[in-house]
mmCIF file with all atom_site columns, C-alpha atoms in Angstrom:
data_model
loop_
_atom_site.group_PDB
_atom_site.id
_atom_site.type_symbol
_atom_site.label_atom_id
_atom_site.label_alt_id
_atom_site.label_comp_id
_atom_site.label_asym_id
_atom_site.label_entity_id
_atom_site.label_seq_id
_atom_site.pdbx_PDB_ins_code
_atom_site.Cartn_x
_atom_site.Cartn_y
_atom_site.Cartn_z
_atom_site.occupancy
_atom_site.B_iso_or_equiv
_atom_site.pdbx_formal_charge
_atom_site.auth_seq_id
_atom_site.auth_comp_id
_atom_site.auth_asym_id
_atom_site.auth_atom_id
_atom_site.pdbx_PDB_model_num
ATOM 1   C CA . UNK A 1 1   ? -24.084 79.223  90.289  1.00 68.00 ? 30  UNK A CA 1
ATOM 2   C CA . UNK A 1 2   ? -24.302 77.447  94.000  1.00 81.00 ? 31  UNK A CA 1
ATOM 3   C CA . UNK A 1 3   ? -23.777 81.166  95.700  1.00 93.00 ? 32  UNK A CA 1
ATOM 4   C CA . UNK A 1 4   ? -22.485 80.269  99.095  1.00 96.00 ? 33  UNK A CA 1
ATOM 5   C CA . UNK A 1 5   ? -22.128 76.484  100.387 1.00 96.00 ? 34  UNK A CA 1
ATOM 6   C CA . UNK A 1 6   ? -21.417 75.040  104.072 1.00 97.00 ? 35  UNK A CA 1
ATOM 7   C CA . UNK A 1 7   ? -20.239 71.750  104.664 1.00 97.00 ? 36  UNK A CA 1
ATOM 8   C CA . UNK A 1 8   ? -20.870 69.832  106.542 1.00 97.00 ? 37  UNK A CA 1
ATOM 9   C CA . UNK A 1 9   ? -25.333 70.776  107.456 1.00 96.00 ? 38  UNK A CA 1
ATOM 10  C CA . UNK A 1 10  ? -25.380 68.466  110.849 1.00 97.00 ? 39  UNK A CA 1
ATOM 11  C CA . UNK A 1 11  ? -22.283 67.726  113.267 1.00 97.00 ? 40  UNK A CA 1
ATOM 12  C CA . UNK A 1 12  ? -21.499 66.426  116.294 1.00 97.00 ? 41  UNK A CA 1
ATOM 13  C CA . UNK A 1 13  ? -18.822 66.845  118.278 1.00 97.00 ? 42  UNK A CA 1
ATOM 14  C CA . UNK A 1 14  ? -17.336 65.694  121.758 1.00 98.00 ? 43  UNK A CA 1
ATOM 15  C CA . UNK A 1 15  ? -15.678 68.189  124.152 1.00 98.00 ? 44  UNK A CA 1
ATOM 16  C CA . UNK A 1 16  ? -11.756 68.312  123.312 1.00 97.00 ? 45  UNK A CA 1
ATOM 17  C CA . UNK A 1 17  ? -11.910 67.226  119.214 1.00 97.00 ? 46  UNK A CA 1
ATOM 18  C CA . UNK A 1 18  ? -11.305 69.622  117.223 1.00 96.00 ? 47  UNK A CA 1
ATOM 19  C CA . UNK A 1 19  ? -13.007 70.234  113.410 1.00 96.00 ? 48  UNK A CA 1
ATOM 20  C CA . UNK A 1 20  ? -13.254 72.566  110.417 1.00 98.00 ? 49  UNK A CA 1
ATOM 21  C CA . UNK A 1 21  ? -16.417 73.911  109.359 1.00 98.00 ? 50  UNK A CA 1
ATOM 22  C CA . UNK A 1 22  ? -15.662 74.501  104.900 1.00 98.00 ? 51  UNK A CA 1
ATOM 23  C CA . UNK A 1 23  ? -17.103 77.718  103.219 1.00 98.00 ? 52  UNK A CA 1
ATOM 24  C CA . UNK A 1 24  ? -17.238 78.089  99.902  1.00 97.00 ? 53  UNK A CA 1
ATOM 25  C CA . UNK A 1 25  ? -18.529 80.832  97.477  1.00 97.00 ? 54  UNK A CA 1
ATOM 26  C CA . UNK A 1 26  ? -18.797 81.130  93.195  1.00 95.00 ? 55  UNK A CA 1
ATOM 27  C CA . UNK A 1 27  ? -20.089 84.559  93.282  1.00 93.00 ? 56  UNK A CA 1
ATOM 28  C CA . UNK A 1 28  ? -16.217 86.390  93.386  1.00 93.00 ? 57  UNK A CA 1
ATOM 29  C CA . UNK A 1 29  ? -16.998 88.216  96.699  1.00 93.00 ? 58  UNK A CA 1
ATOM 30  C CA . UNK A 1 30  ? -14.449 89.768  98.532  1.00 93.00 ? 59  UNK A CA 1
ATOM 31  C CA . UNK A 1 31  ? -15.968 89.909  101.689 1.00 93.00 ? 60  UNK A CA 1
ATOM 32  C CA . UNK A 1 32  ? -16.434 86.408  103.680 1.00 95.00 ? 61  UNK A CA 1
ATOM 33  C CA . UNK A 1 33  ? -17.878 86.398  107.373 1.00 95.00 ? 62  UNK A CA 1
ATOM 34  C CA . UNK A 1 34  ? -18.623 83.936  110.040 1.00 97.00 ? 63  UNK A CA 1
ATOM 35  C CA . UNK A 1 35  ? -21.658 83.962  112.620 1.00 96.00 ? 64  UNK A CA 1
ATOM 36  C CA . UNK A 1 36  ? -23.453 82.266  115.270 1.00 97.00 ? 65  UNK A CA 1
ATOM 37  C CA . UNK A 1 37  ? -26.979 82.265  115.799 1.00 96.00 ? 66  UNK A CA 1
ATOM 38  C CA . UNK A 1 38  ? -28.336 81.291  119.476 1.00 94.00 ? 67  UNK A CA 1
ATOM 39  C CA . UNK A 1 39  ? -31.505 80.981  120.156 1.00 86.00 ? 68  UNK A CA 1
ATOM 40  C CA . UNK A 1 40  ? -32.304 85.243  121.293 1.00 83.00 ? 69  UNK A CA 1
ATOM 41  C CA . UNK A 1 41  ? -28.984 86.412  120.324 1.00 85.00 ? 70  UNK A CA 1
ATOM 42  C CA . UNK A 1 42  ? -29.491 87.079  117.239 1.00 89.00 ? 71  UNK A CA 1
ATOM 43  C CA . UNK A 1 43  ? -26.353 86.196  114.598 1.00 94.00 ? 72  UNK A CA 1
ATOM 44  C CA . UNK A 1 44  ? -23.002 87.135  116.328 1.00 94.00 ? 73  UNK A CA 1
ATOM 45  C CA . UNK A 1 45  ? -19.892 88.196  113.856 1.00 93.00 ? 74  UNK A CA 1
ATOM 46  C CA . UNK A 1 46  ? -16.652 85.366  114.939 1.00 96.00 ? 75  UNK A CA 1
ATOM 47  C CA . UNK A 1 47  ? -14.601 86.352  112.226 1.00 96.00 ? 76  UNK A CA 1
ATOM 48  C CA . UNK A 1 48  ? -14.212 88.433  109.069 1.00 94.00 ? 77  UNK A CA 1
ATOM 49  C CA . UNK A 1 49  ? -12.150 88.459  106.011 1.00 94.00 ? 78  UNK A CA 1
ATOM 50  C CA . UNK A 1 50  ? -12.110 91.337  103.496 1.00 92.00 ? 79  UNK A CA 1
ATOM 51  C CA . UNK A 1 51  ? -9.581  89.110  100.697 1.00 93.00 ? 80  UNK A CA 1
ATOM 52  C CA . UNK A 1 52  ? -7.328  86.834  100.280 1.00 94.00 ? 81  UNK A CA 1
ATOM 53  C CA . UNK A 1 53  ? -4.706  86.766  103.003 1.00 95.00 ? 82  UNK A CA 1
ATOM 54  C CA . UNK A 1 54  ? -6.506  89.477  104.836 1.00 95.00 ? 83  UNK A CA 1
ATOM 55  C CA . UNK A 1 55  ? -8.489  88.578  108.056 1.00 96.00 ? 84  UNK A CA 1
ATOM 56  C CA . UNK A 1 56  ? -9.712  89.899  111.248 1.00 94.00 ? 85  UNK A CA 1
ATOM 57  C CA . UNK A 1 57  ? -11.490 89.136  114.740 1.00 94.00 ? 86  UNK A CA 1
ATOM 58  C CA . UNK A 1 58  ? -15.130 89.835  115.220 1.00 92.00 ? 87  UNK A CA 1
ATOM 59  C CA . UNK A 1 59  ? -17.377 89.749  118.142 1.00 91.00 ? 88  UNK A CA 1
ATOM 60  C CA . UNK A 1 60  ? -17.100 86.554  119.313 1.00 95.00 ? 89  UNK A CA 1
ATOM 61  C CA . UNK A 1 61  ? -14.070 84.978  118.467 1.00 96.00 ? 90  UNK A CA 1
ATOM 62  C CA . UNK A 1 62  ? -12.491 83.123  121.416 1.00 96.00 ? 91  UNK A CA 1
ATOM 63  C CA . UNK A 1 63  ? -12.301 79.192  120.313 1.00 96.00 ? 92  UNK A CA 1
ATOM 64  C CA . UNK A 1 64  ? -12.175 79.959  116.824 1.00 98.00 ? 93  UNK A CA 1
ATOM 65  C CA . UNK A 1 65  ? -9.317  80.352  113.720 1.00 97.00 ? 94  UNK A CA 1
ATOM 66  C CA . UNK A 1 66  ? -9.621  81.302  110.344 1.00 98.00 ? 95  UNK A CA 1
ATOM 67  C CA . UNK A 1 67  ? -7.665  81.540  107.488 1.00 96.00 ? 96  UNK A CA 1
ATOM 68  C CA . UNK A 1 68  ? -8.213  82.962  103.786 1.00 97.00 ? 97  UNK A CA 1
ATOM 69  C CA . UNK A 1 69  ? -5.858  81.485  101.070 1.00 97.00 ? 98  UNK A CA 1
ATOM 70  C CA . UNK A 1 70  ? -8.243  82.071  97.927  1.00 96.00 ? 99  UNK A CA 1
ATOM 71  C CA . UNK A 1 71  ? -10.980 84.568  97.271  1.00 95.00 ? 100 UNK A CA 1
ATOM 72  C CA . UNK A 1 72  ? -13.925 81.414  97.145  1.00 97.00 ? 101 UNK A CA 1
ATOM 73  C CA . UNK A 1 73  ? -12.749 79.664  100.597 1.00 97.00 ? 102 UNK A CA 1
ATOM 74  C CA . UNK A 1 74  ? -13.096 80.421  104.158 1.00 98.00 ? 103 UNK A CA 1
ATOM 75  C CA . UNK A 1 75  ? -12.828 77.928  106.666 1.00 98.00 ? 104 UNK A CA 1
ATOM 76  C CA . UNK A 1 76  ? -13.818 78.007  110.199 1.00 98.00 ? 105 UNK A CA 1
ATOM 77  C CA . UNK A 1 77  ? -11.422 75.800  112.651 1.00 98.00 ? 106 UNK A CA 1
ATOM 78  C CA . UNK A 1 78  ? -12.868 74.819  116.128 1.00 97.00 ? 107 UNK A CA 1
ATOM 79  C CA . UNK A 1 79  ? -9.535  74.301  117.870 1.00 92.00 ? 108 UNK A CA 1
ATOM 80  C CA . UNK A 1 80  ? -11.185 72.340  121.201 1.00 96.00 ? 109 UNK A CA 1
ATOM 81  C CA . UNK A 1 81  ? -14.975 71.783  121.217 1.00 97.00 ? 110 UNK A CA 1
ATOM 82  C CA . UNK A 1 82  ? -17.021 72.710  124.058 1.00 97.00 ? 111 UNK A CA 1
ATOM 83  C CA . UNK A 1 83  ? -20.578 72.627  124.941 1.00 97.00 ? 112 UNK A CA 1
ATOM 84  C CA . UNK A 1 84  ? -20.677 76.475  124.859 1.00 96.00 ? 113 UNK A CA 1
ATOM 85  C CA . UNK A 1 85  ? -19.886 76.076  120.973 1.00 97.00 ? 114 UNK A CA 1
ATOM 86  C CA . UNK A 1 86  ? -23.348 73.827  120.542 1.00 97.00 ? 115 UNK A CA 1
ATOM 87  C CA . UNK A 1 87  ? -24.982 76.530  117.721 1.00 97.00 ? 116 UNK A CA 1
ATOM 88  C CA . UNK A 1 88  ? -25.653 77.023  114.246 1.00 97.00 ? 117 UNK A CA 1
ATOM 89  C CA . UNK A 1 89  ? -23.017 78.465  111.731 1.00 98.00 ? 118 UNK A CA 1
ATOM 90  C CA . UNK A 1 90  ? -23.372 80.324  109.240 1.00 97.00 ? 119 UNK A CA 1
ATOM 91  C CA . UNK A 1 91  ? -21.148 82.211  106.510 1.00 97.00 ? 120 UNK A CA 1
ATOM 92  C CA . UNK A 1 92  ? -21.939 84.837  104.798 1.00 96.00 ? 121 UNK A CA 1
ATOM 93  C CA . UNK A 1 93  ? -20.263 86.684  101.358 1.00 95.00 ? 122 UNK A CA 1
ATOM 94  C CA . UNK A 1 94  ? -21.251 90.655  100.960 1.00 89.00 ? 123 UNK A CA 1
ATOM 95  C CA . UNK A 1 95  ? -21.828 92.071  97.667  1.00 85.00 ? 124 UNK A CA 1
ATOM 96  C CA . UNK A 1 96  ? -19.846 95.667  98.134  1.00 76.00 ? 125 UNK A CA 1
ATOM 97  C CA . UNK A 1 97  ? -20.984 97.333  101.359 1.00 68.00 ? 126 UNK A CA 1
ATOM 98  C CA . UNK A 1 98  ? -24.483 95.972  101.128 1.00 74.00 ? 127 UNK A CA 1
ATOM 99  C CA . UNK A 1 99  ? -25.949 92.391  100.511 1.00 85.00 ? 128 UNK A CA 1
ATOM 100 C CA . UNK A 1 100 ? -25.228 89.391  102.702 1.00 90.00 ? 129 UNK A CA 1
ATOM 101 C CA . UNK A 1 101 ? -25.590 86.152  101.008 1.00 94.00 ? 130 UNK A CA 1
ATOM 102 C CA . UNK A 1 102 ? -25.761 83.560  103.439 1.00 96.00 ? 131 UNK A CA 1
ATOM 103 C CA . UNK A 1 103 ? -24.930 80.051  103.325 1.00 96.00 ? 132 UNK A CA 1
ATOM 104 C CA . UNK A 1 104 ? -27.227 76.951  104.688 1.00 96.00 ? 133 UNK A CA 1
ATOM 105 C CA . UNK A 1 105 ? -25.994 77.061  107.593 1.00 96.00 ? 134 UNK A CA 1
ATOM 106 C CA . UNK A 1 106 ? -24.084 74.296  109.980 1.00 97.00 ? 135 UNK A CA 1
ATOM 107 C CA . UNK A 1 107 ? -26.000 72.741  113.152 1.00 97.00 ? 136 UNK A CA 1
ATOM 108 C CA . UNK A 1 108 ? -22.941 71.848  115.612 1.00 97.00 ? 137 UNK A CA 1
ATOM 109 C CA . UNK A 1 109 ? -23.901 69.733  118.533 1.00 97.00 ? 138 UNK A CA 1
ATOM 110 C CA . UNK A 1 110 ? -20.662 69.488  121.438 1.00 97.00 ? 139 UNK A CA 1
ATOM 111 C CA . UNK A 1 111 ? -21.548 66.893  123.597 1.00 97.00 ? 140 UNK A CA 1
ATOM 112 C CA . UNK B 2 1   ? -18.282 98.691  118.130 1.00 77.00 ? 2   UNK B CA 1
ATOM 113 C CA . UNK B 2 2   ? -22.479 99.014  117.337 1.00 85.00 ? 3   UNK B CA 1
ATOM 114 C CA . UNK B 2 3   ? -24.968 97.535  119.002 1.00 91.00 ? 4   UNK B CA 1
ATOM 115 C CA . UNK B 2 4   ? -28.530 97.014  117.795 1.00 95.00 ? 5   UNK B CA 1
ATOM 116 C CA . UNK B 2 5   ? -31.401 96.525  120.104 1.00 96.00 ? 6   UNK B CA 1
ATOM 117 C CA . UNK B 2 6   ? -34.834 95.015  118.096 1.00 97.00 ? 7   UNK B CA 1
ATOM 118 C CA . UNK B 2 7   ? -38.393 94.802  119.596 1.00 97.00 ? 8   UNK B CA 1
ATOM 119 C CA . UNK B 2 8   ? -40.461 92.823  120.215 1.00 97.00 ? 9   UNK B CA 1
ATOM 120 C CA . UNK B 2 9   ? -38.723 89.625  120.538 1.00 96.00 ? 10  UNK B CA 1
ATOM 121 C CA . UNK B 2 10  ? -42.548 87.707  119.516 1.00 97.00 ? 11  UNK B CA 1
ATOM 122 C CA . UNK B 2 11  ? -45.231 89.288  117.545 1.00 98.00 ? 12  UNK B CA 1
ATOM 123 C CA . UNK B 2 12  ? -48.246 88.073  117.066 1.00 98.00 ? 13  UNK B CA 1
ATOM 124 C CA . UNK B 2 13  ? -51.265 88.997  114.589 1.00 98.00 ? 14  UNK B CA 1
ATOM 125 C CA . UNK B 2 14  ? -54.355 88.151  112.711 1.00 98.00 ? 15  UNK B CA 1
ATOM 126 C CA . UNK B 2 15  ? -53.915 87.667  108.672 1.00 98.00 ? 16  UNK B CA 1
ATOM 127 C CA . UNK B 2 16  ? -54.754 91.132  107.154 1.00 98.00 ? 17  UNK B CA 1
ATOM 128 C CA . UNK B 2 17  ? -53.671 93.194  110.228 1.00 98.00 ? 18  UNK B CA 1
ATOM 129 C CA . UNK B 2 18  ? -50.017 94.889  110.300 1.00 98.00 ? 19  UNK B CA 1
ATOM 130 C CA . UNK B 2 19  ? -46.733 94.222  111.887 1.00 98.00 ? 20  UNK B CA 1
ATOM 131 C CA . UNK B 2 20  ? -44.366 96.971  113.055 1.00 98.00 ? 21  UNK B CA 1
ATOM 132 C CA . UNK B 2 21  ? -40.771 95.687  114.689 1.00 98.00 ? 22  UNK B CA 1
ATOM 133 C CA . UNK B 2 22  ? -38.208 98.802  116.138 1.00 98.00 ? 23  UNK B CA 1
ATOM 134 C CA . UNK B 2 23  ? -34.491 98.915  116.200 1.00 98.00 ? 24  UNK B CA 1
ATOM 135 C CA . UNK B 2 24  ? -32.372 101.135 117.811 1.00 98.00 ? 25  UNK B CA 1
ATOM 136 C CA . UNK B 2 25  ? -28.656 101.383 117.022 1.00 97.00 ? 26  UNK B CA 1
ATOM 137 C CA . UNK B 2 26  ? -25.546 103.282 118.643 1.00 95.00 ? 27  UNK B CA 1
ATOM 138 C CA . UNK B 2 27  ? -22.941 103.944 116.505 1.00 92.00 ? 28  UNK B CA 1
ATOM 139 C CA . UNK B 2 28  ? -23.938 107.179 114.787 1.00 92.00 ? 29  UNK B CA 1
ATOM 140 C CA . UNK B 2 29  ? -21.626 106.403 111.943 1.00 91.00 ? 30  UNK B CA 1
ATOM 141 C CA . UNK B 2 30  ? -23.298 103.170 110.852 1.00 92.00 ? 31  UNK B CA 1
ATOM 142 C CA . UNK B 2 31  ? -24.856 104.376 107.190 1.00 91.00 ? 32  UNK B CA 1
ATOM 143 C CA . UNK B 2 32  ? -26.707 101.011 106.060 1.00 92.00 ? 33  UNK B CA 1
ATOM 144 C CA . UNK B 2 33  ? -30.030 99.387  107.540 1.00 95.00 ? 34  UNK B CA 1
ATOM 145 C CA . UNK B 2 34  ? -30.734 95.967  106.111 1.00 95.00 ? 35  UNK B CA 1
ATOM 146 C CA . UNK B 2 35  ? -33.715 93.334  106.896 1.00 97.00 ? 36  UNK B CA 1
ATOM 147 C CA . UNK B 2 36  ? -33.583 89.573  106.903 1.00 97.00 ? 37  UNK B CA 1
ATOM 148 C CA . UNK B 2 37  ? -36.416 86.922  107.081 1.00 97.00 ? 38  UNK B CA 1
ATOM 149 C CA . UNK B 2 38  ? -35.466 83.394  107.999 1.00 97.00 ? 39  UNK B CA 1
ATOM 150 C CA . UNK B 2 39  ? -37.773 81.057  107.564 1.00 96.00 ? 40  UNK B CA 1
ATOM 151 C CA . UNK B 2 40  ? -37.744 78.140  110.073 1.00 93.00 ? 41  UNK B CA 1
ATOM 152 C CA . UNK B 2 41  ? -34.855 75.711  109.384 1.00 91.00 ? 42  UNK B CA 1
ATOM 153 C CA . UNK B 2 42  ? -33.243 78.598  106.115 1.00 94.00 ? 43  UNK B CA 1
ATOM 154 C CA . UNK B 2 43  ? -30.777 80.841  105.902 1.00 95.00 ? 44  UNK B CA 1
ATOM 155 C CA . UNK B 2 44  ? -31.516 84.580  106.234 1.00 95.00 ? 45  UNK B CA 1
ATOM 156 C CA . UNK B 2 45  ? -32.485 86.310  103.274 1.00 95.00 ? 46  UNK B CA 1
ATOM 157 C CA . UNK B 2 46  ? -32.466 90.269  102.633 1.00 94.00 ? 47  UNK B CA 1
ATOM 158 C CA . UNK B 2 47  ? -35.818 91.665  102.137 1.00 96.00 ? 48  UNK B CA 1
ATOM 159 C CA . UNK B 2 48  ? -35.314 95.552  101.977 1.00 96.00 ? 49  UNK B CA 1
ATOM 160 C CA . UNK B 2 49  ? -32.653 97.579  103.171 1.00 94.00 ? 50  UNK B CA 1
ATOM 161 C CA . UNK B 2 50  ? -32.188 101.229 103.477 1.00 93.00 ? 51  UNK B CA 1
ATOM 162 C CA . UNK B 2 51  ? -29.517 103.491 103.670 1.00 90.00 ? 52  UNK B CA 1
ATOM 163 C CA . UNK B 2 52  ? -28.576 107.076 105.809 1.00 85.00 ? 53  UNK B CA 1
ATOM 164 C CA . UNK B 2 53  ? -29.406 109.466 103.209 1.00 85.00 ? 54  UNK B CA 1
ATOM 165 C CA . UNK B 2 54  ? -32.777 108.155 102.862 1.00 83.00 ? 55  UNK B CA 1
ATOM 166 C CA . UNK B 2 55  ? -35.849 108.239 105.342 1.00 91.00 ? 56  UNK B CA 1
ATOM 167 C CA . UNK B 2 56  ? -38.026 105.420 103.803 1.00 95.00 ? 57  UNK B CA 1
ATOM 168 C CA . UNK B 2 57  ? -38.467 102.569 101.000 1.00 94.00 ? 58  UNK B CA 1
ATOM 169 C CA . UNK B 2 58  ? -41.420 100.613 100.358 1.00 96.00 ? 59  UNK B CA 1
ATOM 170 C CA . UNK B 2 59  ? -41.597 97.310  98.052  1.00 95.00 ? 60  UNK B CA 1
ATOM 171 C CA . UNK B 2 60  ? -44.848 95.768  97.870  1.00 96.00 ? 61  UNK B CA 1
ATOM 172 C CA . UNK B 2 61  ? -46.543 95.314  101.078 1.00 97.00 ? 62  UNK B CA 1
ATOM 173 C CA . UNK B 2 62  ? -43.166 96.064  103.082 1.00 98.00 ? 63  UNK B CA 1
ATOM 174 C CA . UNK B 2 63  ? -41.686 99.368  104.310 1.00 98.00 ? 64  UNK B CA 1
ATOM 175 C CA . UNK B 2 64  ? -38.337 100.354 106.308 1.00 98.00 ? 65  UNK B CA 1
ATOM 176 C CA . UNK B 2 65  ? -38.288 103.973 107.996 1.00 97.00 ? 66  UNK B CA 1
ATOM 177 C CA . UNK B 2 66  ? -35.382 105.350 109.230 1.00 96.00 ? 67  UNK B CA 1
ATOM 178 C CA . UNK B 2 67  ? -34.964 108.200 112.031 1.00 95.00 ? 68  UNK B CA 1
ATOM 179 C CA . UNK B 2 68  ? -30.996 108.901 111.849 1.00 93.00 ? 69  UNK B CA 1
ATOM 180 C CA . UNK B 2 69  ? -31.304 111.397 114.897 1.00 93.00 ? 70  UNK B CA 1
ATOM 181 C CA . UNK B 2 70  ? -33.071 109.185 117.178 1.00 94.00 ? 71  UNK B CA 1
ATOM 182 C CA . UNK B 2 71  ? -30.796 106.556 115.647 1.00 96.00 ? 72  UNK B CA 1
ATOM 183 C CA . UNK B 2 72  ? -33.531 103.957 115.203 1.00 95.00 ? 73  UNK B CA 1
ATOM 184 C CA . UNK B 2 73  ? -35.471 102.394 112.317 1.00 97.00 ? 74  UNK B CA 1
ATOM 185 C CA . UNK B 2 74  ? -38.869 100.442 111.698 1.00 98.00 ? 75  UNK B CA 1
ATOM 186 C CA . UNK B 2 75  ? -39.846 97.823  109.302 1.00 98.00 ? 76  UNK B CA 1
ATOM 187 C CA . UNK B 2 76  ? -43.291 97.867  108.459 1.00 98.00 ? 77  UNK B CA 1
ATOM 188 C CA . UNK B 2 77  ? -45.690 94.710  106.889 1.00 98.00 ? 78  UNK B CA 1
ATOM 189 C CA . UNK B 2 78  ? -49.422 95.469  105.856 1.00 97.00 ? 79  UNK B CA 1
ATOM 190 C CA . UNK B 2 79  ? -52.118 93.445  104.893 1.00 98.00 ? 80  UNK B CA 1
ATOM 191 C CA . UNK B 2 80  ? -49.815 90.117  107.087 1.00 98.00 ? 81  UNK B CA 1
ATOM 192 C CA . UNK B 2 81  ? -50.018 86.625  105.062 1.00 97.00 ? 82  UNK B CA 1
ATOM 193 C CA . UNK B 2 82  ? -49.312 82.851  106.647 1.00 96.00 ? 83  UNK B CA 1
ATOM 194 C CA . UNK B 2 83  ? -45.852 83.243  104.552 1.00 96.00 ? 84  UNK B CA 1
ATOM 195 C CA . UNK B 2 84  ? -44.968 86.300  106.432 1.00 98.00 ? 85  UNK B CA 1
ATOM 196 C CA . UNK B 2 85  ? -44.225 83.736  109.680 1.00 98.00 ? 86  UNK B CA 1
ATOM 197 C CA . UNK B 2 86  ? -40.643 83.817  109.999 1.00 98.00 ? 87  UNK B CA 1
ATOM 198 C CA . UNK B 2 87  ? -37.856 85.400  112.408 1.00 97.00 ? 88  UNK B CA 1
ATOM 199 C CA . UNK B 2 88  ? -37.212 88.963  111.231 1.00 98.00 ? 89  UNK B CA 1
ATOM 200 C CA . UNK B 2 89  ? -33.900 90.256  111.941 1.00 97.00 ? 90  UNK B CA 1
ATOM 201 C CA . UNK B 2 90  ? -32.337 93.918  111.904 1.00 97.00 ? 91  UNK B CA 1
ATOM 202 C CA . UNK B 2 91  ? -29.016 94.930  111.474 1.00 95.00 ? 92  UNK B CA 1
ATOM 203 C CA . UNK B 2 92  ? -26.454 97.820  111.244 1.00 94.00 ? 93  UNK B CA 1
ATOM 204 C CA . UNK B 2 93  ? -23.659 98.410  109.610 1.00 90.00 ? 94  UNK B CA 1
ATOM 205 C CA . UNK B 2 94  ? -20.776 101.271 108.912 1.00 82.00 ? 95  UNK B CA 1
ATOM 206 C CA . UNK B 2 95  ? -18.498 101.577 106.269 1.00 69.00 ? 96  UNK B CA 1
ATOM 207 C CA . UNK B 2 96  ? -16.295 98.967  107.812 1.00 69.00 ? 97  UNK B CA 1
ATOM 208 C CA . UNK B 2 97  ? -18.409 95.766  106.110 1.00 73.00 ? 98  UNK B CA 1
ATOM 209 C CA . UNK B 2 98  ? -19.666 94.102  109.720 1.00 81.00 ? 99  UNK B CA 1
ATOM 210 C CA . UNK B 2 99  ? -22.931 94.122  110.050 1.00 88.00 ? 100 UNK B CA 1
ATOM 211 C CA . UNK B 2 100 ? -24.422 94.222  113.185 1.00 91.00 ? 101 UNK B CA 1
ATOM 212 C CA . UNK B 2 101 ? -27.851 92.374  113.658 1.00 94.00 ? 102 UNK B CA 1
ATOM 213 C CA . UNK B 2 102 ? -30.772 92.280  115.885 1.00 95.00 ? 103 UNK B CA 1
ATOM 214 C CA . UNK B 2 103 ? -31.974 89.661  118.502 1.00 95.00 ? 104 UNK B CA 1
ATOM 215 C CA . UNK B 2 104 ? -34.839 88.715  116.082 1.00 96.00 ? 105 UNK B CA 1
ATOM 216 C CA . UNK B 2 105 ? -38.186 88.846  116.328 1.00 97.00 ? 106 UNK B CA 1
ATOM 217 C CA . UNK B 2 106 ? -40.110 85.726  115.473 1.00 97.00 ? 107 UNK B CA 1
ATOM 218 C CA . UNK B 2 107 ? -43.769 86.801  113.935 1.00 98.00 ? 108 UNK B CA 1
ATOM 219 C CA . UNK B 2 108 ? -46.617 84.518  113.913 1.00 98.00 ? 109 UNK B CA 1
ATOM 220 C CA . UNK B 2 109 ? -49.396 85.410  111.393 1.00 98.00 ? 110 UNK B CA 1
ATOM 221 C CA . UNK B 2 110 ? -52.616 84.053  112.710 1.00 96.00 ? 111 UNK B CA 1
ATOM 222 C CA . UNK B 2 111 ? -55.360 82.354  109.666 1.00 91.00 ? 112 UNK B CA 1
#
């Protein structure tokens, strides 16, 4: 039982390329989330998906596409990196309305 | 949509003393009051959580309190250990599933 796993840990990126960040979780969650966490920011919601086929913008999502074909996947595509995406990802599954299990995390570096 | 203000962003004490950190939220609606500790270099990890109808929990040497007309909440570590070091994080959330965290506060236990 692996819970929730992020590939790839480390990345870097130039300005312009484009990438996809891979979630995937074992523990039948419906709800999958994306965040950022910057240094006194806290962790900032991108994007949100409550099923399969089902998902929706979050605080920050400018930059950023989803999608949600299965209930263990949730990929996060950068469509054109820039420096202002240098952060660390991470996704997140939630038990019900209540637990957030989150994954390792991703380190992006746009250079 | 909510927004959760956390103090103090540092917090610093001597092993044995106590730590108190403060968050305020604004959406009056939001029902469920969670705490994470990341440890340098992890992922965040719950630690207690709380919900509306209730106005405090305590496991073990940590406590939550929760004033729903003031709309803010407290946790609350006695007796502080060197593993108590970490980046403590708030956050907020309705019926809606996004959870709304904190700025962090990173707390230094000092031996």
């Amino acid at each position: 039982n692996a819970g929730v796993t992020q590939t790839p840990k480390f990345q870097v990126l130039k300005t312009g390329q484009s990438m996809t960040l891979q979630c995937a979780q074992d523990m039948n969650h419906e709800y999958m989330s994306w965040y950022r966490q910057d240094p006194g920011m806290g962790l900032r919601l991108i994007h949100y998906s409550v099923g399969a086929g089902i998902t929706d913008q979050g605080e920050v999502p400018n930059g950023y596409n989803v999608s949600r074909s299965t209930t263990e996947d949730f990929p996060l595509r950068l469509l054109s990196a820039a420096p202002s995406q240098t952060s660390v990802y991470f996704c997140a599954t939630l038990r019900g309305s209540t637990e957030a299990f989150f994954g390792q995390g991703t380190r992006l570096t746009v250079v | 949509g909510e927004n959760v203000e956390q103090h103090p962003s540092t917090l610093s004490v001597q092993e044995g003393d106590s730590a108190v950190i403060k968050c305020t939220y604004s959406d009056s609606a939001s029902n469920y009051f969670p705490w994470y500790k990341q440890e340098l270099g992890k992922r965040p990890q719950l630690i207690i959580d709380i919900r509306s109808n209730v106005g405090e929990k305590k496991d073990q040497r940590i406590a939550v309190t929760l004033n729903k007309t003031a709309k803010h909440f407290s946790l609350h570590i006695t007796e502080t250990q060197p593993e108590d070091s970490a980046v403590y994080f708030c956050a907020a959330s309705t019926s809606d599933y996004k959870l709304s965290f904190g700025a962090g506060t990173t707390v230094t236990v000092r031996a």
